[in-house]
Amino acid sequence: MTSNKNSATGLTTGFADLDRVTCGWQPGEEIVIAARPAVGKTAFALHLARTAASAGYHIAVYIFTYTIFFLMNN
């Protein structure tokens, strides 16, 4: 986490453009990802979750479209 005005003030997402717009994730935020079918929402959400977990944060991901077995195998 940094206080530089040109970078994220919260947890970075791994996407520089997104961090620039949102200043990263801030404590207490809930993130909802919504879009049309088959545009990569699940892959995007799992990337964000992995980035947060790699930074040492506890995360919870709720994906209602797929079973856990599908997610683990893909």
JSON list of C-alpha atoms in Angstrom, two decimals, residues 3-72:
[
{"chain": "A", "resi": 3, "resn": "SER", "atom": "CA", "xyz": [0.22, 7.03, -0.45]},
{"chain": "A", "resi": 4, "resn": "ASN", "atom": "CA", "xyz": [1.55, 8.17, -3.83]},
{"chain": "A", "resi": 5, "resn": "LYS", "atom": "CA", "xyz": [-1.27, 9.99, -5.64]},
{"chain": "A", "resi": 6, "resn": "ASN", "atom": "CA", "xyz": [-0.38, 8.24, -8.90]},
{"chain": "A", "resi": 7, "resn": "SER", "atom": "CA", "xyz": [-0.78, 4.73, -7.52]},
{"chain": "A", "resi": 8, "resn": "ALA", "atom": "CA", "xyz": [-3.17, 2.61, -5.50]},
{"chain": "A", "resi": 9, "resn": "THR", "atom": "CA", "xyz": [-3.78, 3.56, -1.88]},
{"chain": "A", "resi": 10, "resn": "GLY", "atom": "CA", "xyz": [-5.33, 0.17, -1.14]},
{"chain": "A", "resi": 11, "resn": "LEU", "atom": "CA", "xyz": [-4.62, -3.41, -2.18]},
{"chain": "A", "resi": 12, "resn": "THR", "atom": "CA", "xyz": [-3.59, -3.51, -5.82]},
{"chain": "A", "resi": 13, "resn": "THR", "atom": "CA", "xyz": [-5.58, -5.65, -8.24]},
{"chain": "A", "resi": 14, "resn": "GLY", "atom": "CA", "xyz": [-2.77, -6.63, -10.59]},
{"chain": "A", "resi": 15, "resn": "PHE", "atom": "CA", "xyz": [-4.24, -4.42, -13.31]},
{"chain": "A", "resi": 16, "resn": "ALA", "atom": "CA", "xyz": [-2.49, -1.03, -13.38]},
{"chain": "A", "resi": 17, "resn": "ASP", "atom": "CA", "xyz": [-5.29, 0.74, -15.28]},
{"chain": "A", "resi": 18, "resn": "LEU", "atom": "CA", "xyz": [-7.93, -0.53, -12.85]},
{"chain": "A", "resi": 19, "resn": "ASP", "atom": "CA", "xyz": [-5.79, 0.49, -9.86]},
{"chain": "A", "resi": 20, "resn": "ARG", "atom": "CA", "xyz": [-5.34, 3.95, -11.35]},
{"chain": "A", "resi": 21, "resn": "VAL", "atom": "CA", "xyz": [-9.12, 4.41, -11.65]},
{"chain": "A", "resi": 22, "resn": "THR", "atom": "CA", "xyz": [-10.13, 2.82, -8.33]},
{"chain": "A", "resi": 23, "resn": "CYS", "atom": "CA", "xyz": [-7.00, 3.48, -6.19]},
{"chain": "A", "resi": 24, "resn": "GLY", "atom": "CA", "xyz": [-7.01, -0.27, -5.46]},
{"chain": "A", "resi": 25, "resn": "TRP", "atom": "CA", "xyz": [-9.29, -2.07, -3.04]},
{"chain": "A", "resi": 26, "resn": "GLN", "atom": "CA", "xyz": [-10.10, -0.24, 0.16]},
{"chain": "A", "resi": 27, "resn": "PRO", "atom": "CA", "xyz": [-10.93, -1.89, 3.50]},
{"chain": "A", "resi": 28, "resn": "GLY", "atom": "CA", "xyz": [-14.59, -2.85, 3.82]},
{"chain": "A", "resi": 29, "resn": "GLU", "atom": "CA", "xyz": [-15.38, -2.81, 0.12]},
{"chain": "A", "resi": 30, "resn": "GLU", "atom": "CA", "xyz": [-17.41, -5.56, -1.49]},
{"chain": "A", "resi": 31, "resn": "ILE", "atom": "CA", "xyz": [-16.66, -6.08, -5.15]},
{"chain": "A", "resi": 32, "resn": "VAL", "atom": "CA", "xyz": [-19.36, -7.23, -7.59]},
{"chain": "A", "resi": 33, "resn": "ILE", "atom": "CA", "xyz": [-18.37, -8.27, -11.11]},
{"chain": "A", "resi": 34, "resn": "ALA", "atom": "CA", "xyz": [-21.18, -8.33, -13.65]},
{"chain": "A", "resi": 35, "resn": "ALA", "atom": "CA", "xyz": [-21.16, -8.56, -17.44]},
{"chain": "A", "resi": 36, "resn": "ARG", "atom": "CA", "xyz": [-22.67, -10.42, -20.35]},
{"chain": "A", "resi": 37, "resn": "PRO", "atom": "CA", "xyz": [-22.14, -14.20, -20.60]},
{"chain": "A", "resi": 38, "resn": "ALA", "atom": "CA", "xyz": [-18.79, -15.62, -21.74]},
{"chain": "A", "resi": 39, "resn": "VAL", "atom": "CA", "xyz": [-16.66, -12.47, -21.41]},
{"chain": "A", "resi": 40, "resn": "GLY", "atom": "CA", "xyz": [-14.25, -13.75, -18.73]},
{"chain": "A", "resi": 41, "resn": "LYS", "atom": "CA", "xyz": [-15.87, -12.70, -15.44]},
{"chain": "A", "resi": 42, "resn": "THR", "atom": "CA", "xyz": [-14.81, -15.89, -13.67]},
{"chain": "A", "resi": 43, "resn": "ALA", "atom": "CA", "xyz": [-11.21, -15.71, -14.89]},
{"chain": "A", "resi": 44, "resn": "PHE", "atom": "CA", "xyz": [-11.06, -12.04, -13.90]},
{"chain": "A", "resi": 45, "resn": "ALA", "atom": "CA", "xyz": [-12.52, -12.72, -10.44]},
{"chain": "A", "resi": 46, "resn": "LEU", "atom": "CA", "xyz": [-10.15, -15.62, -9.81]},
{"chain": "A", "resi": 47, "resn": "HIS", "atom": "CA", "xyz": [-7.17, -13.48, -10.88]},
{"chain": "A", "resi": 48, "resn": "LEU", "atom": "CA", "xyz": [-8.23, -10.77, -8.42]},
{"chain": "A", "resi": 49, "resn": "ALA", "atom": "CA", "xyz": [-8.70, -13.36, -5.67]},
{"chain": "A", "resi": 50, "resn": "ARG", "atom": "CA", "xyz": [-5.27, -14.89, -6.31]},
{"chain": "A", "resi": 51, "resn": "THR", "atom": "CA", "xyz": [-3.65, -11.43, -6.25]},
{"chain": "A", "resi": 52, "resn": "ALA", "atom": "CA", "xyz": [-5.26, -10.63, -2.89]},
{"chain": "A", "resi": 53, "resn": "ALA", "atom": "CA", "xyz": [-4.38, -14.04, -1.43]},
{"chain": "A", "resi": 54, "resn": "SER", "atom": "CA", "xyz": [-0.78, -13.71, -2.62]},
{"chain": "A", "resi": 55, "resn": "ALA", "atom": "CA", "xyz": [-0.59, -10.40, -0.74]},
{"chain": "A", "resi": 56, "resn": "GLY", "atom": "CA", "xyz": [-1.60, -12.25, 2.44]},
{"chain": "A", "resi": 57, "resn": "TYR", "atom": "CA", "xyz": [-5.27, -11.25, 2.60]},
{"chain": "A", "resi": 58, "resn": "HIS", "atom": "CA", "xyz": [-8.11, -13.62, 3.43]},
{"chain": "A", "resi": 59, "resn": "ILE", "atom": "CA", "xyz": [-10.64, -13.71, 0.63]},
{"chain": "A", "resi": 60, "resn": "ALA", "atom": "CA", "xyz": [-14.03, -15.20, -0.15]},
{"chain": "A", "resi": 61, "resn": "VAL", "atom": "CA", "xyz": [-15.24, -15.78, -3.69]},
{"chain": "A", "resi": 62, "resn": "TYR", "atom": "CA", "xyz": [-18.84, -16.57, -4.54]},
{"chain": "A", "resi": 63, "resn": "ILE", "atom": "CA", "xyz": [-19.39, -17.73, -8.10]},
{"chain": "A", "resi": 64, "resn": "PHE", "atom": "CA", "xyz": [-22.89, -19.04, -8.66]},
{"chain": "A", "resi": 65, "resn": "THR", "atom": "CA", "xyz": [-22.43, -20.10, -12.27]},
{"chain": "A", "resi": 66, "resn": "TYR", "atom": "CA", "xyz": [-20.02, -23.02, -11.82]},
{"chain": "A", "resi": 67, "resn": "THR", "atom": "CA", "xyz": [-19.41, -25.83, -9.37]},
{"chain": "A", "resi": 68, "resn": "ILE", "atom": "CA", "xyz": [-16.18, -25.88, -7.35]},
{"chain": "A", "resi": 69, "resn": "PHE", "atom": "CA", "xyz": [-15.05, -28.94, -9.34]},
{"chain": "A", "resi": 70, "resn": "PHE", "atom": "CA", "xyz": [-15.39, -27.04, -12.61]},
{"chain": "A", "resi": 71, "resn": "LEU", "atom": "CA", "xyz": [-13.41, -24.10, -11.24]},
{"chain": "A", "resi": 72, "resn": "MET", "atom": "CA", "xyz": [-10.64, -26.31, -9.87]}
]
